[in-house]
Each structure stands twice: as C-alpha cells, then as structure tokens.
PDB file of C-alpha atoms in Angstrom:
ATOM      1  CA  SER A   1      18.566  21.470   5.481  1.00 64.00           C
ATOM      2  CA  ALA A   2      20.468  20.412   2.356  1.00 75.00           C
ATOM      3  CA  GLY A   3      18.136  22.411   0.214  1.00 86.00           C
ATOM      4  CA  VAL A   4      16.978  19.100  -2.123  1.00 93.00           C
ATOM      5  CA  PRO A   5      13.482  18.175  -2.960  1.00 96.00           C
ATOM      6  CA  TYR A   6      12.613  14.713  -1.481  1.00 96.00           C
ATOM      7  CA  VAL A   7      10.331  11.807  -2.541  1.00 96.00           C
ATOM      8  CA  ASP A   8      10.352   8.409  -0.733  1.00 94.00           C
ATOM      9  CA  VAL A   9       8.460   5.250  -0.868  1.00 92.00           C
ATOM     10  CA  CYS A  10       8.007   4.860   3.015  1.00 87.00           C
ATOM     11  CA  ASP A  11       5.680   1.992   4.346  1.00 86.00           C
ATOM     12  CA  ASP A  12       5.967   2.770   7.894  1.00 87.00           C
ATOM     13  CA  THR A  13       3.349   4.550   9.667  1.00 90.00           C
ATOM     14  CA  ASP A  14       5.723   6.115  12.463  1.00 90.00           C
ATOM     15  CA  LEU A  15       8.138   7.485   9.974  1.00 91.00           C
ATOM     16  CA  CYS A  16       5.394   8.839   7.970  1.00 93.00           C
ATOM     17  CA  LYS A  17       4.541  11.142  10.923  1.00 94.00           C
ATOM     18  CA  VAL A  18       8.168  11.983  11.666  1.00 95.00           C
ATOM     19  CA  ALA A  19       8.165  13.196   8.318  1.00 94.00           C
ATOM     20  CA  LYS A  20       5.012  15.330   8.174  1.00 96.00           C
ATOM     21  CA  ASP A  21       6.375  16.864  11.248  1.00 96.00           C
ATOM     22  CA  LEU A  22       8.937  18.339   9.171  1.00 95.00           C
ATOM     23  CA  GLY A  23       6.691  20.144   6.798  1.00 96.00           C
ATOM     24  CA  PRO A  24       7.002  23.685   8.537  1.00 96.00           C
ATOM     25  CA  ALA A  25      10.624  23.625   8.150  1.00 95.00           C
ATOM     26  CA  ALA A  26      10.283  22.459   4.334  1.00 96.00           C
ATOM     27  CA  GLU A  27       7.721  25.008   3.731  1.00 95.00           C
ATOM     28  CA  SER A  28      10.309  27.993   5.136  1.00 95.00           C
ATOM     29  CA  ALA A  29      13.005  26.299   2.938  1.00 94.00           C
ATOM     30  CA  SER A  30      10.888  26.246  -0.029  1.00 96.00           C
ATOM     31  CA  ILE A  31      11.525  22.253  -0.330  1.00 96.00           C
ATOM     32  CA  PRO A  32       8.725  19.935  -1.714  1.00 97.00           C
ATOM     33  CA  ALA A  33       8.528  16.513  -0.128  1.00 97.00           C
ATOM     34  CA  ILE A  34       6.272  13.639  -0.753  1.00 98.00           C
ATOM     35  CA  VAL A  35       6.215  10.455   1.572  1.00 96.00           C
ATOM     36  CA  SER A  36       5.066   7.357   0.782  1.00 94.00           C
ATOM     37  CA  ALA A  37       5.097   7.957  -3.060  1.00 95.00           C
ATOM     38  CA  GLY A  38       5.158   4.296  -4.644  1.00 93.00           C
ATOM     39  CA  ILE A  39       2.033   2.274  -6.094  1.00 96.00           C
ATOM     40  CA  TRP A  40       1.153   1.068  -2.878  1.00 94.00           C
ATOM     41  CA  PRO A  41       1.363   3.182  -0.615  1.00 94.00           C
ATOM     42  CA  GLY A  42       1.291   6.061  -3.188  1.00 97.00           C
ATOM     43  CA  VAL A  43      -1.218   5.841  -6.043  1.00 98.00           C
ATOM     44  CA  SER A  44      -3.380   3.879  -3.747  1.00 98.00           C
ATOM     45  CA  ALA A  45      -4.065   6.749  -2.057  1.00 98.00           C
ATOM     46  CA  LEU A  46      -5.056   8.664  -4.775  1.00 98.00           C
ATOM     47  CA  MET A  47      -7.330   6.099  -5.982  1.00 98.00           C
ATOM     48  CA  VAL A  48      -9.044   6.648  -2.355  1.00 98.00           C
ATOM     49  CA  ALA A  49      -9.170  10.489  -3.024  1.00 98.00           C
ATOM     50  CA  GLU A  50     -10.767   9.479  -6.297  1.00 98.00           C
ATOM     51  CA  ALA A  51     -13.348   7.554  -4.730  1.00 98.00           C
ATOM     52  CA  VAL A  52     -14.214   9.875  -1.889  1.00 98.00           C
ATOM     53  CA  ASP A  53     -14.475  12.661  -4.520  1.00 98.00           C
ATOM     54  CA  ARG A  54     -16.894  10.681  -6.365  1.00 98.00           C
ATOM     55  CA  LEU A  55     -19.231  10.078  -3.318  1.00 98.00           C
ATOM     56  CA  GLY A  56     -19.094  13.733  -2.661  1.00 96.00           C
ATOM     57  CA  GLY A  57     -16.654  13.692   0.354  1.00 95.00           C
ATOM     58  CA  ALA A  58     -19.127  12.013   2.543  1.00 95.00           C
ATOM     59  CA  VAL A  59     -17.657   9.034   3.275  1.00 98.00           C
ATOM     60  CA  GLU A  60     -18.556   6.307   5.961  1.00 98.00           C
ATOM     61  CA  SER A  61     -15.680   3.717   5.291  1.00 98.00           C
ATOM     62  CA  ILE A  62     -12.676   2.809   2.836  1.00 98.00           C
ATOM     63  CA  ASP A  63     -11.632  -0.665   2.471  1.00 98.00           C
ATOM     64  CA  MET A  64      -8.061  -0.919   0.780  1.00 98.00           C
ATOM     65  CA  GLN A  65      -7.003  -4.457  -0.745  1.00 98.00           C
ATOM     66  CA  PHE A  66      -3.948  -5.144  -2.310  1.00 98.00           C
ATOM     67  CA  PHE A  67      -2.418  -8.439  -4.181  1.00 97.00           C
ATOM     68  CA  THR A  68       0.960  -9.215  -5.456  1.00 93.00           C
ATOM     69  CA  ALA A  69       1.738 -12.559  -7.459  1.00 92.00           C
ATOM     70  CA  GLY A  70       4.715 -14.500  -5.569  1.00 75.00           C
ATOM     71  CA  THR A  71       7.352 -11.821  -4.819  1.00 66.00           C
ATOM     72  CA  GLY A  72       6.337  -9.734  -7.882  1.00 61.00           C
ATOM     73  CA  GLY A  73       9.770  -9.999  -8.817  1.00 61.00           C
ATOM     74  CA  ALA A  74      11.287  -8.402  -5.926  1.00 61.00           C
ATOM     75  CA  GLY A  75      12.980 -11.267  -4.501  1.00 60.00           C
ATOM     76  CA  PRO A  76      13.852 -11.436  -0.572  1.00 63.00           C
ATOM     77  CA  THR A  77      12.721  -7.800  -0.564  1.00 67.00           C
ATOM     78  CA  ILE A  78       9.205  -8.094  -0.129  1.00 69.00           C
ATOM     79  CA  VAL A  79       9.480 -11.437   1.747  1.00 70.00           C
ATOM     80  CA  ALA A  80      11.576  -9.863   4.250  1.00 67.00           C
ATOM     81  CA  ALA A  81       9.269  -6.564   4.418  1.00 72.00           C
ATOM     82  CA  THR A  82       6.317  -8.996   4.936  1.00 76.00           C
ATOM     83  CA  PHE A  83       7.711 -10.705   7.938  1.00 71.00           C
ATOM     84  CA  LEU A  84       8.520  -7.489   9.493  1.00 74.00           C
ATOM     85  CA  LEU A  85       5.230  -6.304   9.162  1.00 77.00           C
ATOM     86  CA  LEU A  86       3.714  -9.245  10.951  1.00 82.00           C
ATOM     87  CA  ALA A  87       5.294  -8.188  13.735  1.00 82.00           C
ATOM     88  CA  GLU A  88       3.371  -4.748  13.588  1.00 87.00           C
ATOM     89  CA  PRO A  89      -0.286  -4.863  14.884  1.00 92.00           C
ATOM     90  CA  PRO A  90      -1.979  -2.861  11.915  1.00 94.00           C
ATOM     91  CA  VAL A  91      -3.691   0.329  12.542  1.00 95.00           C
ATOM     92  CA  VAL A  92      -7.668   0.291  11.529  1.00 97.00           C
ATOM     93  CA  TYR A  93     -10.046   3.139  12.239  1.00 98.00           C
ATOM     94  CA  GLU A  94     -13.445   2.288  13.565  1.00 97.00           C
ATOM     95  CA  SER A  95     -16.112   4.758  14.107  1.00 97.00           C
ATOM     96  CA  GLY A  96     -13.455   7.260  13.906  1.00 97.00           C
ATOM     97  CA  ARG A  97     -11.169   5.675  16.784  1.00 97.00           C
ATOM     98  CA  GLU A  98      -7.740   4.548  15.837  1.00 97.00           C
ATOM     99  CA  SER A  99      -7.402   0.835  17.040  1.00 96.00           C
ATOM    100  CA  ARG A 100      -4.686  -1.916  16.311  1.00 96.00           C
ATOM    101  CA  GLY A 101      -5.853  -5.157  14.632  1.00 95.00           C
ATOM    102  CA  VAL A 102      -4.229  -8.733  14.366  1.00 94.00           C
ATOM    103  CA  PRO A 103      -1.631  -9.318  11.588  1.00 94.00           C
ATOM    104  CA  TRP A 104      -2.719 -11.411   8.983  1.00 93.00           C
ATOM    105  CA  ALA A 105      -6.264 -11.955  10.518  1.00 94.00           C
ATOM    106  CA  ASP A 106      -9.711 -11.247   8.893  1.00 96.00           C
ATOM    107  CA  ARG A 107      -8.606 -13.713   5.972  1.00 97.00           C
ATOM    108  CA  ARG A 108     -11.518 -13.218   2.955  1.00 97.00           C
ATOM    109  CA  LEU A 109     -11.865 -13.407  -0.359  1.00 98.00           C
ATOM    110  CA  VAL A 110     -11.567 -10.539  -2.753  1.00 98.00           C
ATOM    111  CA  ASP A 111     -12.270 -10.187  -6.473  1.00 98.00           C
ATOM    112  CA  PHE A 112      -9.432  -8.331  -8.363  1.00 98.00           C
ATOM    113  CA  GLY A 113     -10.933  -8.493 -11.676  1.00 98.00           C
ATOM    114  CA  ARG A 114      -9.818  -9.621 -14.739  1.00 95.00           C
ATOM    115  CA  GLY A 115      -6.154 -10.799 -14.932  1.00 93.00           C
ATOM    116  CA  VAL A 116      -6.057 -11.843 -11.200  1.00 96.00           C
ATOM    117  CA  GLY A 117      -9.567 -12.729 -10.293  1.00 97.00           C
ATOM    118  CA  GLN A 118     -10.482 -13.748  -6.554  1.00 98.00           C
ATOM    119  CA  LYS A 119      -7.858 -14.060  -3.954  1.00 97.00           C
ATOM    120  CA  HIS A 120      -7.578 -14.177  -0.549  1.00 97.00           C
ATOM    121  CA  VAL A 121      -6.475 -11.124   1.663  1.00 97.00           C
ATOM    122  CA  HIS A 122      -5.460 -10.710   5.426  1.00 96.00           C
ATOM    123  CA  LEU A 123      -5.227  -7.737   7.658  1.00 96.00           C
ATOM    124  CA  LEU A 124      -2.144  -5.634   7.430  1.00 93.00           C
ATOM    125  CA  ASP A 125      -0.382  -2.401   8.432  1.00 93.00           C
ATOM    126  CA  GLU A 126      -0.240   0.005   5.831  1.00 94.00           C
ATOM    127  CA  PRO A 127       0.528   3.580   6.394  1.00 94.00           C
ATOM    128  CA  GLU A 128      -2.036   4.946   4.245  1.00 96.00           C
ATOM    129  CA  VAL A 129      -4.694   3.971   6.689  1.00 97.00           C
ATOM    130  CA  TYR A 130      -3.467   6.972   8.994  1.00 97.00           C
ATOM    131  CA  THR A 131      -2.532   9.159   6.213  1.00 97.00           C
ATOM    132  CA  ILE A 132      -5.953   8.951   4.781  1.00 97.00           C
ATOM    133  CA  HIS A 133      -7.960   9.313   7.812  1.00 97.00           C
ATOM    134  CA  GLN A 134      -5.613  12.369   8.784  1.00 96.00           C
ATOM    135  CA  ALA A 135      -6.559  14.131   5.459  1.00 97.00           C
ATOM    136  CA  LEU A 136      -9.971  12.907   4.712  1.00 97.00           C
ATOM    137  CA  ARG A 137     -11.736  12.049   8.071  1.00 96.00           C
ATOM    138  CA  VAL A 138     -13.005   9.022   7.043  1.00 97.00           C
ATOM    139  CA  PRO A 139     -14.113   7.240  10.093  1.00 98.00           C
ATOM    140  CA  ASN A 140     -13.788   3.310   9.163  1.00 98.00           C
ATOM    141  CA  ILE A 141     -10.438   2.659   7.111  1.00 98.00           C
ATOM    142  CA  ARG A 142      -8.459  -0.951   6.897  1.00 98.00           C
ATOM    143  CA  SER A 143      -6.066  -2.276   4.477  1.00 98.00           C
ATOM    144  CA  SER A 144      -5.583  -5.737   3.602  1.00 97.00           C
ATOM    145  CA  PHE A 145      -3.108  -7.717   1.370  1.00 96.00           C
ATOM    146  CA  GLY A 146      -2.451 -11.407   0.002  1.00 95.00           C
ATOM    147  CA  THR A 147      -0.251 -13.204  -2.548  1.00 91.00           C
ATOM    148  CA  ASP A 148       0.167 -16.198  -4.692  1.00 91.00           C
ATOM    149  CA  PRO A 149       0.180 -19.103  -4.191  1.00 89.00           C
ATOM    150  CA  ASP A 150      -1.974 -19.596  -1.229  1.00 91.00           C
ATOM    151  CA  ILE A 151       0.345 -21.611   0.649  1.00 87.00           C
ATOM    152  CA  TRP A 152       2.735 -18.515   1.020  1.00 84.00           C
ATOM    153  CA  ASN A 153      -0.523 -16.599   2.628  1.00 89.00           C
ATOM    154  CA  LEU A 154      -1.017 -19.985   5.176  1.00 89.00           C
ATOM    155  CA  MET A 155       2.523 -19.617   5.653  1.00 82.00           C
ATOM    156  CA  PHE A 156       2.764 -16.166   6.707  1.00 83.00           C
ATOM    157  CA  GLY A 157      -0.031 -16.869   8.973  1.00 86.00           C
ATOM    158  CA  VAL A 158       2.036 -19.349  10.679  1.00 83.00           C
ATOM    159  CA  ALA A 159       4.880 -17.008  10.887  1.00 80.00           C
ATOM    160  CA  GLN A 160       2.740 -14.489  12.668  1.00 81.00           C
ATOM    161  CA  LYS A 161       2.713 -16.701  15.704  1.00 83.00           C
ATOM    162  CA  LEU A 162       6.350 -16.239  16.169  1.00 76.00           C
ATOM    163  CA  PRO A 163       7.618 -14.099  19.054  1.00 78.00           C
ATOM    164  CA  THR A 164       7.526 -10.556  17.998  1.00 79.00           C
ATOM    165  CA  SER A 165      11.260 -10.122  18.698  1.00 79.00           C
ATOM    166  CA  VAL A 166      12.030 -12.785  16.210  1.00 73.00           C
ATOM    167  CA  LEU A 167       9.645 -10.857  13.639  1.00 71.00           C
ATOM    168  CA  ARG A 168      11.391  -7.719  14.183  1.00 74.00           C
ATOM    169  CA  ASN A 169      14.849  -8.994  13.799  1.00 75.00           C
ATOM    170  CA  ARG A 170      15.808  -7.476  10.243  1.00 72.00           C
ATOM    171  CA  ASP A 171      18.927  -9.463  10.198  1.00 78.00           C
ATOM    172  CA  TRP A 172      17.043 -12.889  10.712  1.00 71.00           C
ATOM    173  CA  MET A 173      14.228 -12.147   8.394  1.00 69.00           C
ATOM    174  CA  GLN A 174      16.580 -11.056   5.609  1.00 71.00           C
ATOM    175  CA  ASN A 175      18.543 -14.239   6.242  1.00 70.00           C
ATOM    176  CA  LEU A 176      15.320 -16.426   6.259  1.00 68.00           C
ATOM    177  CA  SER A 177      14.548 -15.004   3.293  1.00 68.00           C
ATOM    178  CA  LEU A 178      17.416 -15.236   1.519  1.00 70.00           C
ATOM    179  CA  PHE A 179      17.533 -19.046   2.467  1.00 63.00           C
ATOM    180  CA  SER A 180      14.353 -19.516   1.149  1.00 68.00           C
ATOM    181  CA  MET A 181      14.946 -17.891  -2.371  1.00 68.00           C
ATOM    182  CA  PRO A 182      15.236 -20.834  -4.656  1.00 70.00           C
ATOM    183  CA  ILE A 183      11.853 -22.266  -3.751  1.00 69.00           C
ATOM    184  CA  ILE A 184      10.182 -18.838  -4.002  1.00 71.00           C
ATOM    185  CA  TYR A 185      12.110 -17.929  -7.251  1.00 73.00           C
ATOM    186  CA  ALA A 186      10.788 -21.274  -8.530  1.00 71.00           C
ATOM    187  CA  VAL A 187       7.080 -20.548  -7.542  1.00 70.00           C
ATOM    188  CA  ASP A 188       7.363 -16.996  -8.906  1.00 70.00           C
ATOM    189  CA  ARG A 189       8.241 -18.422 -12.509  1.00 76.00           C
ATOM    190  CA  LEU A 190       4.815 -20.321 -12.110  1.00 76.00           C
ATOM    191  CA  VAL A 191       2.455 -17.372 -10.602  1.00 83.00           C
ATOM    192  CA  GLY A 192       4.061 -14.531 -12.182  1.00 84.00           C
ATOM    193  CA  SER A 193       4.386 -11.111 -10.982  1.00 89.00           C
ATOM    194  CA  ALA A 194       1.293  -9.142 -11.338  1.00 93.00           C
ATOM    195  CA  ASN A 195       0.076  -6.379  -8.978  1.00 96.00           C
ATOM    196  CA  ALA A 196      -3.367  -5.430  -8.433  1.00 98.00           C
ATOM    197  CA  MET A 197      -5.190  -2.858  -6.137  1.00 98.00           C
ATOM    198  CA  ARG A 198      -8.699  -2.494  -5.132  1.00 98.00           C
ATOM    199  CA  ILE A 199     -10.614   0.434  -2.937  1.00 98.00           C
ATOM    200  CA  ASP A 200     -14.143  -0.068  -2.013  1.00 98.00           C
ATOM    201  CA  ALA A 201     -15.678   3.121  -0.730  1.00 98.00           C
ATOM    202  CA  THR A 202     -19.149   3.444   1.021  1.00 98.00           C
ATOM    203  CA  GLY A 203     -20.509   6.635   1.171  1.00 98.00           C
ATOM    204  CA  LYS A 204     -22.777   8.043   4.140  1.00 97.00           C
ATOM    205  CA  ASP A 205     -25.649   7.817   2.006  1.00 97.00           C
ATOM    206  CA  GLY A 206     -25.019   3.975   1.451  1.00 97.00           C
ATOM    207  CA  ARG A 207     -23.591   4.696  -2.286  1.00 98.00           C
ATOM    208  CA  LYS A 208     -20.744   2.595  -3.165  1.00 98.00           C
ATOM    209  CA  VAL A 209     -17.649   2.930  -5.416  1.00 98.00           C
ATOM    210  CA  MET A 210     -14.939   0.435  -6.332  1.00 98.00           C
ATOM    211  CA  LEU A 211     -12.038   1.130  -8.292  1.00 98.00           C
ATOM    212  CA  ARG A 212      -9.583  -1.369  -9.501  1.00 98.00           C
ATOM    213  CA  MET A 213      -6.117  -1.356 -10.987  1.00 98.00           C
ATOM    214  CA  THR A 214      -3.791  -4.361 -12.137  1.00 98.00           C
ATOM    215  CA  HIS A 215      -0.509  -4.320 -13.507  1.00 97.00           C
ATOM    216  CA  LYS A 216       1.301  -7.204 -14.897  1.00 94.00           C
ATOM    217  CA  ASP A 217       4.633  -6.510 -13.141  1.00 92.00           C
ATOM    218  CA  LEU A 218       5.010  -5.216  -9.167  1.00 91.00           C
ATOM    219  CA  GLU A 219       8.517  -3.752 -10.087  1.00 90.00           C
ATOM    220  CA  ASP A 220       7.299  -1.924 -13.241  1.00 93.00           C
ATOM    221  CA  CYS A 221       4.651  -0.466 -11.714  1.00 94.00           C
ATOM    222  CA  VAL A 222       6.421   0.461  -8.371  1.00 93.00           C
ATOM    223  CA  GLY A 223       9.139   2.106 -10.662  1.00 94.00           C
ATOM    224  CA  LEU A 224       6.318   4.067 -12.739  1.00 96.00           C
ATOM    225  CA  ALA A 225       4.344   5.279 -10.037  1.00 97.00           C
ATOM    226  CA  THR A 226       7.853   6.436  -8.136  1.00 96.00           C
ATOM    227  CA  ALA A 227       8.928   8.196 -11.046  1.00 97.00           C
ATOM    228  CA  ALA A 228       5.452   9.885 -11.559  1.00 98.00           C
ATOM    229  CA  PHE A 229       5.477  11.565  -8.402  1.00 98.00           C
ATOM    230  CA  ALA A 230       9.260  12.461  -8.949  1.00 97.00           C
ATOM    231  CA  MET A 231       8.387  14.190 -12.226  1.00 97.00           C
ATOM    232  CA  GLU A 232       5.488  16.390 -10.327  1.00 98.00           C
ATOM    233  CA  ILE A 233       8.264  17.481  -8.152  1.00 97.00           C
ATOM    234  CA  LEU A 234      10.679  18.367 -11.383  1.00 96.00           C
ATOM    235  CA  GLN A 235       8.108  20.088 -13.056  1.00 97.00           C
ATOM    236  CA  ASP A 236       7.430  22.293 -10.152  1.00 96.00           C
ATOM    237  CA  ARG A 237       3.752  21.181  -9.611  1.00 97.00           C
ATOM    238  CA  VAL A 238       4.306  20.483  -5.893  1.00 98.00           C
ATOM    239  CA  PRO A 239       4.287  23.366  -3.475  1.00 97.00           C
ATOM    240  CA  SER A 240       6.892  23.673  -0.660  1.00 97.00           C
ATOM    241  CA  GLY A 241       6.206  21.348   2.545  1.00 97.00           C
ATOM    242  CA  VAL A 242       5.743  17.601   3.200  1.00 97.00           C
ATOM    243  CA  TRP A 243       3.062  15.940   1.610  1.00 98.00           C
ATOM    244  CA  TYR A 244       1.256  12.516   1.708  1.00 98.00           C
ATOM    245  CA  PRO A 245      -0.141  11.249  -1.560  1.00 98.00           C
ATOM    246  CA  VAL A 246      -3.707  11.654  -0.383  1.00 98.00           C
ATOM    247  CA  GLU A 247      -3.237  15.281  -0.364  1.00 98.00           C
ATOM    248  CA  MET A 248      -2.229  15.964  -3.574  1.00 98.00           C
ATOM    249  CA  ASP A 249      -5.371  16.646  -5.579  1.00 97.00           C
ATOM    250  CA  GLY A 250      -3.741  18.668  -8.393  1.00 97.00           C
ATOM    251  CA  ASN A 251      -1.427  16.112  -9.395  1.00 98.00           C
ATOM    252  CA  ARG A 252      -3.796  13.175  -9.310  1.00 98.00           C
ATOM    253  CA  ALA A 253      -4.628  13.127 -13.155  1.00 98.00           C
ATOM    254  CA  SER A 254      -1.178  13.320 -14.156  1.00 98.00           C
ATOM    255  CA  ILE A 255      -0.138  10.497 -11.778  1.00 98.00           C
ATOM    256  CA  PHE A 256      -2.952   8.345 -12.828  1.00 98.00           C
ATOM    257  CA  GLU A 257      -1.898   9.025 -16.755  1.00 97.00           C
ATOM    258  CA  ALA A 258       1.648   8.102 -16.125  1.00 97.00           C
ATOM    259  CA  VAL A 259       0.570   4.660 -14.484  1.00 97.00           C
ATOM    260  CA  ASN A 260      -2.054   3.466 -16.393  1.00 96.00           C
ATOM    261  CA  ARG A 261       1.070   2.391 -18.881  1.00 91.00           C
ATOM    262  CA  ASP A 262       1.135  -1.633 -19.061  1.00 87.00           C
ATOM    263  CA  THR A 263      -2.234  -2.166 -17.089  1.00 96.00           C
ATOM    264  CA  ILE A 264      -4.051  -5.372 -17.382  1.00 95.00           C
ATOM    265  CA  LEU A 265      -7.061  -3.816 -15.487  1.00 98.00           C
ATOM    266  CA  TRP A 266      -7.898  -0.199 -15.371  1.00 98.00           C
ATOM    267  CA  GLU A 267     -11.425   0.226 -13.939  1.00 98.00           C
ATOM    268  CA  MET A 268     -11.034   4.382 -12.678  1.00 95.00           C
TER     269      MET A 268
END
C-alpha cells in the first residue's frame, strides 16, 4: 500500500506463504517484491534452479546442505536463530508429499570442497524446501545445516531436547546467546567465518548434478546477495508481484555474477 518495492531475507516458511498471498495486490499496484532473498535462503534457490535446468527439468530429488564456521561473524543473531529453528519441525518432501522431520536429526558428513572440506550437517527447517517444491514440483526435497566446531553441533543436538516452549521464547534464546558470546567469540577467532553451500540434484533418469559455492565470510556474502537482489529491482528487471528467488530465472546470471566476488570455491 506504500507503493515501495520490497526485498527481505525472511527465513520463515509461514511468512513466505503470507507474503506470496499478497502477490495479486502487489501486481495490481505495479510493485515488485522479493522474499527470502539473501545467500540462503536466496542464492541457494537460484543454485537449485540452475541444477534443475541442467537436468532438463525432470528432477527426482534435491538435497540442500549449508555450513557456517562458528557464527559466521554474525554473533548472537545466528545462535539465537538456530535455537528458534530447533523448535520448528523441518518441512521435507517425500514422494511429493509434505511432511515434518525432527530438527537436527539425520546427522551425516558432507564434502563442501576446497576451503571447508567435510563437515557434519543436520536436518533443519529452511523455507526454500517449500518454495522450491511450489515452483518446480520436485517430489523429494530436504535441507540440512552444520557449523564448526563440531561441539556446537552436538550442543544444538542437546538443546533440541528442551521443551518447545523454551526454544520458541525469543527473549530467553537471545539472552542465552548473549550470555554465551564470550566463549562463542573466542571460538569464532579460531574457526573463521566461512559460509558454504552445496546442492545435489538427481534426475529422474539417474543423472546427478552437484553445485558448490563457498565464501570466506558469512556476513560479506549475505550482504552481496541481498544487494544483488535489490539491484535487480532498482534496475527495473523484476516484474510486479511477489517473487520467490527460485522463480527468478531471468535474473539468475546477473545475481550469480554479483555473488561470485570473494569466493573460495565456485563450482557452478
């Protein structure tokens, strides 16, 4: 209603759905809006779209895997956000049906390539599982995340056992994160702030595509990604309406070009 183009970095599935429902109103007002437009969610969805295109659109499964060293320089923000996500049973798609998994389950080792190597990841809610299924109708999709050092992963696994009412209390989780920050900052200095993403796509014919992207600093790459989406709007390259990044085929190449800056690994 304000008549202002809009970009956000929303990482909540329900809010993504609410935003999409406003699409007709945005279109009638000639306003472009992009939701979930950061590095992940955001650029990661463009990676999925790229993988699907390379497989000719006939895709059986998508596996999204993410890694951030320590807090990635984001401090209490990412710690509190992870605690909150532990209270959300992650959306997964199996054989085309939506279901809910167990947060921080399915621990497994994933190779993120040069600069990061093999890291453990765990099932965690991520809105692109829903948005990708809506846009591309891939029948099997899931998303996993891990951090460094692995003791943090084990700590989150223990925290997941806390009552949901505790994990969903934003004030408590923020205060816990702030209380823990002296230790977390000390660890951050040891492990760095790299951010890595890996997309594995399997076609219905059995062919596979793997894409990997790693930046040396989480905050830098989130800034690059968010600015890249905003520039698409400022340069009048986004039609009116509300868009998920996975739907932005015409903007994919220019956004990839922008976020390729300062990458440690670019296997695209």
